[in-house]
Coordinates of C-alpha atoms in Angstrom, one line a residue:
Chain A
M669 CA 39.7 83.6 6.5
S670 CA 42.4 85.2 4.2
G671 CA 43.5 82.7 1.8
S672 CA 46.8 82.6 3.2
M673 CA 47.2 79.5 4.4
G674 CA 46.6 78.1 0.7
E675 CA 49.1 80.2 -0.4
G676 CA 52.4 78.9 -0.1
P677 CA 54.2 78.0 3.0
I678 CA 53.5 80.7 5.4
T679 CA 50.3 79.8 7.7
E680 CA 48.3 81.7 9.3
A681 CA 49.6 80.5 12.6
E682 CA 52.6 81.6 11.4
L683 CA 51.2 85.1 10.7
Q684 CA 50.0 85.5 14.4
A685 CA 53.5 84.7 15.6
Y686 CA 54.5 87.5 13.2
A687 CA 52.7 89.7 14.4
D688 CA 53.7 89.3 17.8
G689 CA 57.8 89.3 17.1
R690 CA 57.6 85.9 18.0
L691 CA 59.2 84.5 14.8
A692 CA 62.4 83.2 14.3
P693 CA 64.6 85.1 12.0
A694 CA 64.7 82.9 9.2
R695 CA 60.4 82.5 9.2
R696 CA 60.3 86.8 10.1
R697 CA 62.7 87.4 6.4
A698 CA 60.6 84.8 4.7
V699 CA 57.2 86.4 6.2
D700 CA 58.7 89.7 5.5
A701 CA 59.2 88.7 1.9
W702 CA 56.2 87.2 1.5
L703 CA 53.6 90.3 3.0
A704 CA 55.3 93.4 0.9
A705 CA 54.2 91.0 -2.0
R706 CA 50.6 90.7 -0.5
P707 CA 49.8 94.7 0.6
E708 CA 46.3 94.0 2.3
E709 CA 47.6 91.1 4.3
A710 CA 50.5 93.4 5.8
E711 CA 48.1 95.6 6.6
R712 CA 46.2 93.0 8.4
I713 CA 49.0 92.3 10.3
A714 CA 49.7 95.6 11.2
D715 CA 46.7 96.4 12.1
Y716 CA 47.1 93.1 15.0
R717 CA 50.2 95.0 16.3
K718 CA 47.9 98.3 16.6
L719 CA 45.2 96.9 18.7
A720 CA 47.7 94.5 20.8
E721 CA 49.4 98.2 21.5
A722 CA 45.8 99.5 22.3
L723 CA 45.6 96.2 24.6
R724 CA 48.6 97.3 26.4
S725 CA 48.3 100.8 26.3
A726 CA 44.4 100.8 27.9
Y727 CA 45.2 97.7 30.5
D728 CA 48.4 98.3 31.2
P729 CA 47.7 100.9 34.2
V730 CA 45.7 99.0 36.2
S731 CA 48.7 96.9 36.8
A732 CA 50.2 100.0 38.3
E733 CA 47.6 101.1 40.5
A734 CA 47.9 100.6 43.9
L735 CA 46.8 97.7 45.4
P736 CA 42.8 98.7 46.8
S737 CA 42.2 98.0 50.6
R738 CA 40.3 94.4 50.1
F739 CA 43.0 92.7 48.6
S740 CA 45.5 94.2 52.0
R741 CA 42.3 92.9 53.5
T742 CA 42.3 90.0 51.8
R743 CA 46.3 89.0 52.0
V744 CA 45.1 89.1 55.8
R745 CA 42.7 86.4 54.9
W746 CA 45.1 84.2 53.0
R747 CA 47.4 84.0 55.2
R748 CA 44.8 82.5 57.5
Y749 CA 44.2 80.2 54.7
A750 CA 47.8 79.1 54.5
L751 CA 48.1 78.7 57.8
V752 CA 45.0 75.7 57.5
A753 CA 45.0 74.5 54.3
G754 CA 49.2 74.8 53.3
W755 CA 50.8 74.2 56.8
T756 CA 53.7 72.3 55.9
V757 CA 54.7 75.5 52.7
F758 CA 53.7 78.3 55.1
G759 CA 54.9 77.7 58.3
F760 CA 58.0 79.8 58.1
L761 CA 55.9 82.1 57.7
I762 CA 54.2 82.7 60.7
G763 CA 56.5 83.8 62.9
G764 CA 56.8 87.5 60.8
I765 CA 53.2 87.9 60.1
A766 CA 51.5 86.7 63.4
G767 CA 51.6 89.6 65.0
W768 CA 50.6 91.6 61.9
E769 CA 47.9 89.5 61.6
L770 CA 46.7 89.4 64.6
R771 CA 46.4 93.4 65.0
D772 CA 43.5 93.1 62.2
A773 CA 42.1 89.9 62.6
R774 CA 39.3 91.0 65.0
Q775 CA 38.0 93.5 62.0
I776 CA 38.6 90.5 59.2
L777 CA 37.0 87.4 61.4
A778 CA 34.3 90.2 63.5
P779 CA 31.2 89.0 60.9
S780 CA 31.1 85.5 61.0
P781 CA 27.7 84.4 61.1
D782 CA 28.5 80.5 60.8
V783 CA 27.5 78.0 62.9
G784 CA 31.4 78.3 64.3
V785 CA 30.6 81.0 66.3
V786 CA 27.8 79.1 68.4
M787 CA 31.0 76.2 68.7
A788 CA 33.3 79.2 69.8
R789 CA 30.4 80.3 72.5
R790 CA 29.8 76.8 73.8
A791 CA 33.4 76.9 74.1
A792 CA 34.2 79.7 75.9
I793 CA 30.8 78.4 78.3
A794 CA 33.1 75.5 78.8
H795 CA 35.8 77.1 79.9
A796 CA 34.1 79.7 82.1
T797 CA 32.8 76.6 84.0
Y798 CA 35.6 74.2 84.3
S799 CA 38.8 75.8 84.1
P800 CA 38.3 77.7 87.7
E801 CA 37.6 74.1 88.8
V802 CA 40.2 73.4 91.6
R803 CA 38.9 69.9 92.6
H804 CA 37.7 68.8 90.3
P805 CA 38.4 70.5 86.8
V806 CA 38.7 66.9 84.4
E807 CA 36.5 64.1 84.5
V808 CA 39.6 62.4 83.6
G809 CA 43.1 62.8 84.7
A810 CA 46.4 63.0 82.4
D811 CA 47.5 60.2 84.2
Q812 CA 45.3 58.0 82.0
E813 CA 45.6 59.9 79.5
G814 CA 45.2 56.4 77.7
H815 CA 41.8 55.8 78.9
L816 CA 40.7 59.3 78.7
L817 CA 41.4 59.2 75.0
A818 CA 40.2 56.2 74.2
W819 CA 36.8 56.8 76.1
L820 CA 36.5 60.3 74.1
S821 CA 37.2 58.6 70.6
K822 CA 34.7 56.2 70.8
R823 CA 31.8 58.8 72.1
L824 CA 32.3 60.7 69.5
G825 CA 33.3 58.5 66.9
A826 CA 36.0 60.1 66.1
P827 CA 39.9 59.0 67.0
L828 CA 41.0 62.2 69.2
R829 CA 44.6 63.2 70.1
A830 CA 45.6 65.2 72.6
P831 CA 48.1 67.6 71.5
K832 CA 51.5 67.8 73.6
L833 CA 52.0 71.4 74.7
E834 CA 54.8 70.7 77.4
D835 CA 57.0 72.8 74.9
M836 CA 55.0 76.4 75.0
G837 CA 54.7 75.6 78.6
Y838 CA 51.6 74.2 79.0
S839 CA 51.1 69.9 80.3
L840 CA 47.7 67.8 79.6
V841 CA 45.5 68.1 83.0
G842 CA 42.8 65.7 81.7
G843 CA 39.7 65.3 79.9
R844 CA 35.8 65.6 80.2
L845 CA 32.9 64.6 78.0
L846 CA 30.3 67.7 77.3
P847 CA 27.0 67.6 75.6
G848 CA 27.2 69.6 72.6
D849 CA 24.6 70.6 69.6
N850 CA 26.1 67.5 67.0
G851 CA 26.4 65.2 70.0
P852 CA 28.9 64.6 72.2
V853 CA 31.9 66.8 73.1
A854 CA 35.3 66.2 74.0
H855 CA 36.7 69.2 76.4
F856 CA 41.0 68.7 77.1
M857 CA 42.3 70.7 79.9
Y858 CA 45.8 72.1 79.7
Q859 CA 47.8 74.3 82.7
T860 CA 51.0 75.6 83.5
Q861 CA 52.9 75.6 86.2
K862 CA 51.4 78.9 87.7
G863 CA 47.8 77.0 87.5
T864 CA 47.1 79.3 83.9
R865 CA 44.3 77.1 82.6
I866 CA 43.9 76.7 78.8
T867 CA 40.8 74.6 77.3
L868 CA 40.6 72.9 73.7
Y869 CA 36.9 72.1 72.6
V870 CA 36.7 69.1 69.9
R871 CA 33.3 68.1 68.4
T872 CA 32.2 66.3 65.7
E873 CA 30.9 68.7 62.5
A874 CA 28.3 67.4 60.0
A875 CA 29.2 65.8 57.0
G876 CA 30.3 68.0 54.3
S877 CA 31.9 70.8 56.3
R878 CA 34.1 72.9 54.8
E879 CA 37.9 73.6 56.4
T880 CA 37.9 76.8 57.6
A881 CA 40.8 79.2 58.3
F882 CA 41.5 80.2 62.2
R883 CA 38.6 83.0 63.5
Y884 CA 38.7 84.9 66.7
A885 CA 35.9 85.7 69.0
E886 CA 35.7 86.4 72.5
E887 CA 32.8 85.5 74.8
G888 CA 33.1 88.0 77.8
R889 CA 36.6 87.6 79.0
V890 CA 37.8 84.8 76.6
R891 CA 39.3 84.7 74.4
V892 CA 38.9 81.4 71.8
F893 CA 40.5 80.6 68.4
Y894 CA 38.6 78.2 66.7
W895 CA 38.6 76.4 63.1
V896 CA 37.0 73.1 61.5
D897 CA 39.6 70.7 59.9
R898 CA 38.1 67.7 58.3
K899 CA 35.3 66.1 60.2
L900 CA 35.9 67.9 63.7
G901 CA 35.5 71.3 64.8
Y902 CA 38.3 72.8 67.9
A903 CA 37.7 76.0 69.8
L904 CA 40.8 76.8 72.1
S905 CA 39.7 78.7 74.8
S906 CA 41.5 80.8 77.4
G907 CA 40.8 83.8 79.8
D908 CA 44.0 84.5 80.8
I909 CA 46.6 84.4 78.2
G910 CA 46.1 87.1 75.2
K911 CA 45.5 87.0 72.6
D912 CA 49.1 86.4 70.3
E913 CA 49.8 84.1 72.6
L914 CA 46.9 82.0 72.1
F915 CA 47.4 82.1 68.5
K916 CA 50.4 80.7 69.1
V917 CA 49.3 78.1 70.9
A918 CA 46.3 77.3 68.4
N919 CA 49.4 77.3 65.5
V920 CA 50.7 74.2 68.0
V921 CA 47.7 72.5 68.2
Y922 CA 46.7 72.6 64.2
Q923 CA 50.3 71.8 63.4
Q924 CA 50.5 68.4 65.8
L925 CA 46.7 68.1 64.9
N926 CA 48.3 67.8 60.6
P927 CA 51.1 66.1 61.1
Chain B
M646 CA 61.1 80.6 46.6
N647 CA 58.4 81.5 48.8
E648 CA 55.5 81.0 46.6
A649 CA 53.2 83.0 49.2
Q650 CA 55.2 86.5 48.0
R651 CA 55.0 85.0 44.3
L652 CA 51.1 85.2 44.8
V653 CA 51.1 88.8 45.6
D654 CA 53.5 90.0 43.3
L655 CA 51.3 88.5 40.3
I656 CA 48.4 90.6 41.6
P657 CA 48.7 93.4 39.7
R658 CA 49.2 91.4 36.7
L659 CA 46.0 89.5 37.8
R660 CA 44.0 92.6 37.9
R661 CA 44.7 93.9 34.9
Y662 CA 43.9 90.7 33.0
A663 CA 40.6 90.9 35.1
R664 CA 40.1 94.5 34.2
A665 CA 40.3 93.6 30.4
L666 CA 38.3 90.5 30.9
V667 CA 35.8 91.2 31.9
G668 CA 35.5 95.0 32.2
D669 CA 34.3 96.5 34.9
R670 CA 36.6 97.1 38.2
A671 CA 34.2 95.8 40.7
T672 CA 33.6 92.1 39.0
A673 CA 37.3 92.6 38.0
D674 CA 38.6 92.6 41.6
D675 CA 35.7 90.4 42.5
L676 CA 37.1 88.2 40.0
V677 CA 40.7 88.5 41.4
Q678 CA 39.8 88.1 45.0
D679 CA 38.0 84.6 44.3
T680 CA 40.9 83.6 42.7
L681 CA 43.3 84.4 45.4
E682 CA 41.5 82.6 47.7
R683 CA 40.9 79.3 45.7
A684 CA 44.4 79.6 45.0
W685 CA 45.5 79.6 48.7
A686 CA 43.1 77.3 49.5
K687 CA 44.5 74.6 46.5
L688 CA 47.9 76.1 46.8
H689 CA 49.2 72.4 48.4
L690 CA 48.0 70.9 44.7
Y691 CA 50.3 72.9 43.1
R692 CA 54.1 71.9 41.7
R693 CA 57.4 73.7 42.8
G694 CA 59.3 74.5 39.9
T695 CA 56.5 74.3 37.9
D696 CA 54.7 78.1 35.9
L697 CA 53.5 79.4 39.2
R698 CA 52.0 82.5 36.7
A699 CA 50.3 79.9 34.4
W700 CA 48.9 77.5 37.3
L701 CA 47.4 80.4 39.1
F702 CA 45.8 82.1 35.6
T703 CA 44.6 78.4 34.8
V704 CA 42.9 79.2 38.8
M705 CA 42.0 82.1 37.5
H706 CA 40.4 81.4 34.2
N707 CA 38.1 78.2 35.9
V708 CA 37.1 80.7 38.7
H709 CA 35.7 83.0 35.7
V710 CA 34.2 80.1 33.9
N711 CA 32.3 79.1 37.2
R712 CA 31.5 82.7 37.2
V713 CA 29.7 83.5 34.4
R714 CA 28.3 79.4 33.9
A715 CA 26.4 80.3 37.5
A716 CA 25.7 84.0 36.3
R717 CA 24.2 83.3 32.9
P718 CA 22.9 79.5 32.4
T719 CA 23.9 80.2 28.5
D720 CA 26.9 82.0 27.4
L721 CA 26.7 83.3 23.6
L722 CA 27.7 81.1 21.5
E723 CA 30.0 82.2 18.5
D724 CA 28.1 81.9 16.0
E725 CA 25.0 83.8 18.1
M726 CA 27.4 86.6 18.5
P727 CA 25.4 90.0 17.8
E728 CA 27.0 91.7 14.6
L729 CA 28.1 95.4 15.3
A730 CA 27.5 98.1 13.6
Q731 CA 30.7 99.1 10.9
R732 CA 32.4 101.8 12.2
A733 CA 34.0 103.4 9.4
A734 CA 37.8 103.2 9.2
Q735 CA 39.5 105.8 11.1
S736 CA 42.6 106.7 10.3
D737 CA 45.1 104.8 12.2
T738 CA 43.9 105.7 15.6
L739 CA 42.1 103.3 17.2
L740 CA 39.2 104.1 19.1
M741 CA 40.4 103.6 22.5
R742 CA 37.0 104.0 24.5
D743 CA 35.4 101.1 22.2
L744 CA 38.1 98.6 22.6
D745 CA 36.5 97.5 26.1
R746 CA 33.1 97.1 24.4
A747 CA 34.8 95.4 22.0
I748 CA 36.8 93.2 24.2
A749 CA 33.7 92.2 25.7
R750 CA 32.1 90.9 22.2
L751 CA 34.8 88.5 21.4
P752 CA 33.6 84.5 22.8
A753 CA 34.8 83.8 26.2
E754 CA 37.3 81.7 25.0
Q755 CA 38.6 84.2 22.2
R756 CA 39.1 86.6 24.5
S757 CA 41.1 84.8 27.3
V758 CA 43.6 83.7 24.3
L759 CA 44.0 87.0 23.2
L760 CA 44.7 88.9 27.0
L761 CA 46.7 85.8 27.9
V762 CA 49.0 86.4 24.7
T763 CA 48.5 89.6 24.0
L764 CA 48.4 91.2 27.4
E765 CA 50.1 88.9 29.6
E766 CA 52.7 88.0 27.1
M767 CA 52.3 84.6 27.5
S768 CA 54.0 82.2 24.9
Y769 CA 51.7 80.2 22.9
E770 CA 53.3 77.1 24.7
E771 CA 51.7 79.0 28.3
A772 CA 48.6 80.2 26.9
A773 CA 47.5 76.2 26.4
R774 CA 48.7 74.5 29.9
T775 CA 46.8 78.1 30.9
L776 CA 43.5 77.3 29.2
D777 CA 44.8 72.9 29.0
V778 CA 43.7 73.2 25.1
P779 CA 45.7 71.8 22.4
I780 CA 48.5 74.9 21.3
G781 CA 46.4 74.9 17.5
T782 CA 43.3 75.5 19.1
V783 CA 45.5 78.9 21.2
M784 CA 46.7 79.8 17.4
S785 CA 43.3 79.5 15.9
R786 CA 41.5 81.6 18.7
L787 CA 43.7 84.1 18.7
S788 CA 43.4 84.4 14.8
R789 CA 39.6 84.3 15.1
A790 CA 39.9 86.6 18.2
R791 CA 42.0 89.3 16.6
E792 CA 40.1 89.3 12.9
K793 CA 36.6 90.1 15.3
L794 CA 38.5 92.8 17.5
R795 CA 39.5 94.3 13.9
S796 CA 36.5 93.9 12.5
M797 CA 35.1 95.7 15.3
M798 CA 37.4 98.2 15.7
L799 CA 38.6 99.2 12.8
G800 CA 35.6 98.2 10.2
Q801 CA 37.8 97.2 8.2
S802 CA 37.8 93.1 8.4
T803 CA 37.5 91.6 5.1
T804 CA 34.1 90.7 5.5
A805 CA 33.3 94.3 6.1
K806 CA 35.2 95.0 2.4
L807 CA 33.3 92.5 0.7
K808 CA 29.7 94.2 1.9
L809 CA 31.3 97.5 0.8
V810 CA 32.2 95.7 -2.8
K811 CA 28.4 94.8 -3.2

């Protein structure tokens, strides 16, 4: 480049560090002396400094700009990522943001034309069909939970668990097998002491499915949070409770299925 | 400390770097958004206590490389860089409006190093870690980037002078 490498103990890397103001004082003085005898080199280094200043003054204003709205939207989306991808890391965040997130959730989640929408619709239909049942809400009751899980796991070809939602006020009623687009579907029902019911729809996903964040849909009066995790797709439905509460339950379900 | 908040706090710096890296605002913000989404998805791979900024810029670097690769199969090689017409030296006033274009003409690998060091003010070690290259590579790319930029912006490179002498 400039021939400076061979002319003495001052290296090109040191000149770069000098231009960046990062040399230790002793070396800096050595470079000062070296440059004093080489005006062209001194000019080159001075130009580097000017260029660095020009760069900063050209682009620093960007970091002072107000963040475009797409980033506040994105921020909400990340938090949903966080819920799914890093629950253990981010659990502490949730309480604070959940309400805010839910306010924005519809506008962000509305345009999601993926297969999950179909699952949400199927789950909503199943919920609407079975949750009003008084005498036969489930095929196998919670009193035979071991049998229920073994049976559904075998039919879906994946080890299933029924989340424990007692802390949220919901106890397992039982479950049933449903036909689905990708094969058999497991359908769990929970209810409160007052009889408020929620259902969890679990289906196997095609190989290579991506994990997704929580998504939200409404089908008629039924609200659904749905997501894909590893090989299974989940949809949690309710016709009676609000979105906020359903979201909280969905979080607990997700946590329990991903210890 | 909460990584989520720190990521959010780093957005303005990501945007500044991205703007200088790719030039136009929309593309830069697309890059930032892709980076942040990827960072969230990969946050479990971030080791606590290590440099979050370097990690995040590494994510951005990788996202950028993939985007460029997807956009055009063969990036310009350094040797194939089109020569710019030499501009007359303009006392010591830099042509600010040409800065964008000049930076865009730098080979991608040199541009990243120059921006991380001058704009982001990373140490050479941090820049090396961020780009996953040896520190010697950082230094040589920095040197080449500056000389190219200088020649484009100021028309005072040694090659230009040699040409003038002829």
